[in-house]
XYZ file of C-alpha atoms in Angstrom:
409
model
C 4.401 -32.934 6.960
C 3.593 -36.424 8.317
C 3.232 -39.149 5.723
C 2.730 -42.901 5.490
C 5.372 -44.728 3.453
C 4.456 -48.052 1.859
C 5.550 -50.292 -0.977
C 4.414 -49.272 -4.437
C 2.115 -52.281 -4.788
C 0.166 -51.113 -1.693
C 0.190 -47.387 -2.517
C -3.119 -47.239 -4.404
C -4.978 -49.309 -1.812
C -3.575 -47.150 0.981
C -4.532 -43.965 -0.844
C -8.106 -45.187 -1.322
C -8.308 -46.072 2.360
C -6.997 -42.669 3.482
C -9.352 -40.800 1.142
C -12.274 -42.841 2.379
C -11.453 -41.933 5.967
C -10.645 -38.343 5.005
C -7.124 -38.617 6.361
C -5.208 -37.796 3.171
C -3.699 -34.279 3.066
C -4.664 -33.048 -0.411
C -2.398 -30.032 -0.234
C 0.639 -32.160 -1.136
C 1.650 -34.676 -3.770
C 2.588 -38.285 -3.237
C 6.381 -38.436 -2.995
C 9.202 -40.945 -3.190
C 10.450 -42.389 0.065
C 13.647 -44.338 0.887
C 13.769 -47.974 -0.282
C 11.715 -47.350 -3.420
C 8.572 -46.760 -1.416
C 5.806 -44.147 -1.857
C 4.920 -41.573 0.833
C 1.308 -40.373 1.167
C 0.868 -37.095 3.135
C -1.679 -37.357 5.949
C -3.429 -34.803 8.170
C -1.468 -34.534 11.379
C -4.465 -33.672 13.566
C -6.189 -36.889 12.476
C -3.318 -39.286 13.002
C -4.941 -40.563 16.197
C -7.895 -41.799 14.079
C -5.619 -43.882 11.860
C -6.416 -47.565 12.020
C -5.038 -49.695 9.176
C -5.348 -53.479 8.715
C -2.130 -55.446 9.293
C -2.023 -56.635 5.652
C -1.319 -53.036 4.593
C 2.235 -52.471 5.897
C 3.352 -48.846 6.208
C 5.635 -46.631 8.255
C 5.052 -43.127 9.605
C 7.690 -40.600 8.579
C 7.962 -36.838 8.059
C 8.544 -35.070 4.751
C 10.750 -31.999 5.335
C 10.048 -30.292 2.012
C 6.616 -31.447 0.780
C 5.688 -30.692 -2.838
C 2.304 -28.890 -3.246
C -0.310 -30.737 -5.254
C -1.521 -29.334 -8.557
C -4.832 -28.442 -6.983
C -3.020 -26.540 -4.184
C -0.940 -24.626 -6.701
C -4.103 -23.563 -8.568
C -5.802 -22.218 -5.484
C -5.839 -18.449 -4.869
C -4.328 -17.201 -1.610
C -7.837 -16.460 -0.288
C -8.914 -20.003 -1.109
C -5.823 -21.463 0.539
C -6.559 -19.413 3.653
C -10.169 -20.620 3.894
C -9.119 -24.244 3.319
C -6.428 -24.025 5.984
C -8.833 -22.536 8.532
C -11.547 -25.042 7.663
C -9.047 -27.827 8.283
C -7.947 -26.226 11.562
C -11.486 -25.853 12.920
C -12.859 -29.176 11.664
C -16.422 -29.621 12.842
C -16.453 -26.125 14.313
C -16.388 -24.539 10.830
C -19.533 -22.560 9.905
C -20.871 -20.171 7.281
C -20.622 -17.354 9.844
C -16.904 -17.961 10.297
C -16.345 -18.171 6.557
C -17.830 -14.684 6.173
C -15.340 -13.462 8.782
C -12.323 -14.619 6.756
C -10.761 -11.747 4.724
C -10.611 -11.901 0.928
C -7.952 -9.168 0.648
C -5.076 -7.761 2.731
C -1.979 -5.636 2.417
C 1.399 -7.297 2.072
C 4.594 -5.600 3.215
C 7.624 -7.880 2.776
C 7.102 -10.928 4.997
C 4.101 -9.402 6.796
C 0.416 -9.461 5.911
C -1.712 -6.613 7.301
C -5.332 -7.657 7.764
C -8.339 -5.362 7.707
C -9.890 -4.287 11.000
C -13.022 -6.433 10.536
C -11.087 -9.700 10.076
C -11.524 -12.580 12.539
C -13.777 -10.741 14.993
C -16.204 -13.599 15.696
C -15.833 -15.141 19.163
C -14.832 -18.709 18.100
C -11.555 -17.437 16.620
C -10.334 -16.422 20.100
C -10.232 -20.049 21.199
C -7.515 -20.826 18.637
C -5.044 -18.375 20.102
C -1.683 -18.205 18.326
C -2.584 -21.278 16.217
C -4.933 -19.052 14.198
C -2.186 -16.572 13.258
C 0.293 -19.347 12.504
C -2.294 -20.821 10.111
C -2.916 -17.427 8.470
C 0.808 -16.894 7.974
C 1.319 -20.391 6.575
C -1.572 -20.101 4.107
C -0.488 -16.675 2.874
C 3.249 -17.363 2.742
C 4.125 -14.837 5.446
C 6.099 -14.864 8.678
C 4.314 -12.040 10.486
C 0.679 -11.012 10.792
C -0.867 -7.745 11.936
C -4.353 -6.264 11.963
C -5.382 -2.685 11.259
C -7.631 -0.650 13.521
C -9.105 2.797 13.051
C -6.695 5.643 12.278
C -6.295 7.799 15.389
C -7.620 11.419 15.117
C -4.351 12.922 16.412
C -3.423 15.070 13.389
C -0.676 12.595 12.382
C -2.905 9.829 11.080
C -1.288 7.406 13.556
C -2.448 3.871 12.802
C -3.935 1.593 15.397
C -2.301 -1.688 14.377
C -2.034 -4.842 16.495
C 0.890 -7.185 15.873
C -0.553 -10.698 16.030
C 2.458 -12.773 14.987
C 6.040 -11.569 15.060
C 8.388 -9.578 17.248
C 8.379 -6.113 15.626
C 6.473 -3.992 13.084
C 9.293 -2.799 10.822
C 8.712 -3.816 7.217
C 10.112 -3.013 3.776
C 7.849 -2.272 0.832
C 9.045 -1.885 -2.758
C 7.177 0.431 -5.152
C 8.486 1.339 -8.605
C 11.970 0.223 -7.642
C 11.966 2.368 -4.493
C 12.445 0.760 -1.064
C 10.269 2.171 1.680
C 10.818 0.995 5.248
C 8.521 1.864 8.145
C 6.938 0.445 11.315
C 3.329 -0.529 10.491
C 2.357 -0.003 14.142
C 3.524 3.628 14.037
C 3.165 4.863 10.439
C 0.544 4.740 7.712
C 1.210 3.452 4.195
C -1.274 4.501 1.489
C -1.263 2.092 -1.482
C -3.949 4.231 -3.155
C -1.355 6.933 -3.919
C 0.590 4.689 -6.310
C -0.634 6.516 -9.462
C 0.557 9.875 -8.130
C 3.887 8.420 -7.006
C 4.420 7.057 -10.509
C 3.445 10.389 -12.042
C 5.799 12.535 -9.969
C 8.581 10.034 -10.627
C 8.265 10.871 -14.333
C 8.342 14.678 -13.943
C 11.379 16.558 -15.334
C 13.018 17.718 -12.109
C 16.690 17.453 -13.046
C 18.742 20.098 -11.220
C 15.770 21.378 -9.223
C 15.471 22.051 -5.508
C 12.184 20.756 -4.115
C 10.387 21.298 -0.813
C 8.051 18.515 0.318
C 5.913 20.094 3.042
C 4.245 16.863 4.229
C 6.902 14.199 3.613
C 5.595 11.373 5.805
C 7.692 8.259 5.249
C 8.788 9.600 1.870
C 5.819 8.833 -0.427
C 6.818 11.612 -2.798
C 10.231 12.659 -1.487
C 11.752 9.401 -2.667
C 10.264 9.343 -6.204
C 11.409 12.941 -6.703
C 14.940 11.968 -5.673
C 15.292 8.477 -7.123
C 13.503 8.787 -10.462
C 12.652 12.435 -11.213
C 16.251 13.568 -10.718
C 15.699 16.367 -8.197
C 19.048 17.866 -7.154
C 17.978 18.358 -3.534
C 14.829 17.938 -1.433
C 13.891 19.645 1.823
C 11.517 17.161 3.495
C 9.260 18.499 6.264
C 7.560 16.119 8.716
C 6.281 16.469 12.299
C 5.687 12.797 13.153
C 8.869 11.520 14.798
C 8.139 7.907 13.765
C 7.746 8.970 10.118
C 10.979 10.976 10.355
C 12.864 7.856 11.517
C 11.313 5.815 8.682
C 12.166 8.476 6.110
C 15.776 8.640 7.308
C 16.128 4.845 6.975
C 14.518 4.850 3.505
C 16.816 7.619 2.244
C 19.782 5.520 3.329
C 18.339 2.356 1.764
C 17.940 4.130 -1.579
C 21.328 5.839 -1.526
C 19.977 9.408 -1.606
C 20.503 10.563 1.990
C 23.099 13.146 0.917
C 20.544 14.905 -1.321
C 17.884 15.423 1.330
C 17.558 17.486 4.463
C 14.836 16.479 6.903
C 13.129 19.330 8.762
C 11.460 17.757 11.785
C 8.516 19.706 13.137
C 5.485 21.727 12.017
C 5.995 22.782 8.402
C 4.026 25.999 9.084
C 7.015 27.121 11.152
C 9.554 26.336 8.436
C 12.232 29.035 8.236
C 13.286 28.412 4.627
C 12.722 31.162 2.028
C 13.498 31.658 -1.615
C 14.962 28.166 -2.265
C 12.459 26.037 -4.191
C 11.900 25.391 -7.869
C 9.041 23.085 -6.914
C 6.892 22.500 -3.817
C 4.854 19.405 -3.047
C 1.782 19.848 -0.776
C 0.647 16.237 -0.378
C -1.863 16.572 2.403
C -5.580 15.733 2.271
C -8.384 16.594 2.785
C -6.714 19.996 2.321
C -3.209 21.428 2.140
C -4.495 25.029 2.376
C -2.664 25.795 5.652
C 0.595 25.163 3.818
C -0.075 27.580 0.937
C 1.596 30.639 2.596
C 4.682 28.528 3.386
C 4.765 27.224 -0.169
C 4.724 30.771 -1.503
C 7.567 31.792 0.845
C 9.893 28.941 -0.154
C 9.425 29.443 -3.941
C 12.314 31.263 -5.590
C 11.288 34.936 -5.591
C 12.998 35.812 -8.893
C 11.988 32.804 -11.001
C 9.103 31.122 -9.182
C 8.319 27.490 -9.809
C 5.627 24.813 -9.678
C 3.303 23.884 -6.820
C 1.701 20.407 -6.592
C -1.419 21.121 -4.494
C -3.437 18.159 -3.111
C -7.062 18.576 -2.117
C -10.278 16.594 -1.735
C -12.917 18.090 -4.035
C -16.599 17.218 -3.926
C -18.513 16.918 -7.200
C -21.803 15.451 -8.337
C -22.037 12.111 -10.174
C -19.967 12.082 -13.362
C -21.822 12.208 -16.703
C -21.496 9.006 -18.721
C -18.653 10.313 -20.848
C -16.515 11.428 -17.862
C -13.924 9.212 -16.140
C -15.519 8.447 -12.786
C -12.533 7.457 -10.707
C -9.141 8.358 -12.037
C -7.229 9.836 -14.915
C -5.726 13.138 -15.881
C -7.698 16.270 -16.418
C -6.445 19.581 -17.809
C -7.732 23.016 -16.996
C -7.826 26.546 -18.311
C -5.074 29.014 -17.508
C -5.603 31.702 -14.910
C -6.623 34.093 -17.662
C -9.443 31.803 -18.761
C -7.676 30.576 -21.905
C -8.397 27.098 -23.246
C -4.761 26.055 -23.198
C -3.950 22.823 -21.384
C -0.161 22.408 -21.466
C 1.507 19.618 -19.465
C 4.996 19.467 -18.048
C 5.863 17.025 -20.822
C 5.154 19.628 -23.485
C 1.998 18.054 -24.876
C -1.678 18.867 -24.661
C -3.869 17.346 -21.942
C -6.491 15.524 -23.984
C -8.993 15.206 -21.111
C -9.209 18.941 -20.501
C -12.468 19.345 -22.396
C -14.062 16.807 -20.041
C -12.875 18.356 -16.781
C -15.721 18.405 -14.293
C -17.045 21.909 -13.580
C -16.459 21.536 -9.828
C -12.824 20.494 -10.430
C -12.276 23.418 -12.789
C -13.839 25.865 -10.314
C -11.588 24.599 -7.509
C -8.470 24.797 -9.668
C -9.205 28.343 -10.823
C -10.089 29.538 -7.307
C -6.884 27.992 -5.956
C -4.810 29.634 -8.691
C -6.331 33.015 -7.866
C -5.701 32.565 -4.147
C -2.062 31.589 -4.694
C -1.597 34.501 -7.060
C -2.890 36.866 -4.362
C -0.623 35.355 -1.656
C 2.437 35.756 -3.865
C 1.613 39.339 -4.782
C 1.075 40.237 -1.107
C 4.301 38.518 -0.073
C 6.533 40.131 -2.676
C 4.752 43.409 -3.303
C 4.470 42.917 -7.044
C 2.172 41.004 -9.438
C 2.591 37.315 -10.157
C 0.973 35.101 -12.753
C -0.259 31.579 -12.259
C -0.923 28.993 -14.914
C -2.795 25.727 -14.408
C -0.608 23.074 -15.992
C -2.607 20.016 -15.042
C -5.218 18.535 -12.735
C -4.746 14.924 -11.737
C -7.542 12.783 -10.274
C -5.645 10.437 -7.961
C -8.482 8.379 -6.516
C -12.011 8.397 -5.207
C -11.875 9.326 -1.554
C -15.573 9.002 -0.682
C -18.823 9.019 -2.676
C -18.576 12.026 -5.054
C -15.321 13.181 -3.399
C -12.058 12.908 -5.310
C -8.472 13.368 -4.268
C -7.092 15.834 -6.844
C -3.651 17.298 -7.462
C -3.273 20.701 -9.112
C 0.033 21.400 -10.871
C 0.259 25.194 -10.705
C 3.022 27.191 -12.365
C 3.816 30.419 -10.509
C 6.039 33.122 -12.039
C 6.747 36.784 -11.294
C 4.916 38.976 -13.778
C 7.120 40.759 -16.253
C 7.316 44.575 -15.831
């Protein structure tokens, strides 16, 4: 940062002069300079306008590690970004451009990922790489990328443009788990954090689990790292996600407890291996239900975690509108609402009718698939219904925990 160093007795006069001419850089504090002098940070782009009287002796120098001012430390990242861009554009700043500056973004390690509608106004193009350097500086990042629309290719491939930096590989830490992936090739869904935390707390010690839609390891890793699963079969057809999952398994020291099945999970050849199956695909995981039934242990059964987007009308005032747990009746219509933790699900009485109907219909369908597959009756019991997040107006991403067991003779 450029600064003017002067003797202490001239420091106040110099400061007043710089403030009057709007040359003082308010982002940084006044600092000590060699020889007992005081250094006043100045705006580099306005140095050419500097014209001081000869009776105010000073010397131009550069401060290698400037100390932020108190005001700068109090500013939010969004405020710092707007201030930096306003300074960069000078007289070209306008209310239209201010509306084009994002107020939120995703952060993955040293990269910030901007929304697709950020910096679309024409004047930004004139700044070139200086714009992205300014964004990175204001937000404390080294790389900048911008999201586009997700491609309709069945793999939810992102359309991400790298604006600053040489590659898209990042590392993101959630609940002590290290996920690594290429943002230009793989999606990362921060909205699933509540479900990742929930599955991490499930009692899976000694269990074999099949994750039919593993992706970069959203649920595979929590099951292995925190829930104590003995082994996970992770199925994924996106080659970029498979590479990311492999790297993340190594990063977290659990590679020896996971086998990756690359390809379409509907063609999975496994049978009779799983104590638990995760079907983490929305808007519907229904195409994976027959596979889930085949991989469950035929003699003891297990638990299915079935994801689905369910449409419902507006919630009554007493219902949780966005998220929270919701119990359900058993397949026999009983009012029991057991959870995997042995307690009662207190929100069961407030389960929305549409959610209950979906859970009961799904339980019946799975019960039929299992009976047809094995040639004998099975019973299903709805352990829990979890509302993960609102997906669209009146549409919620739900997870049904369904216990499936062979019926006793």
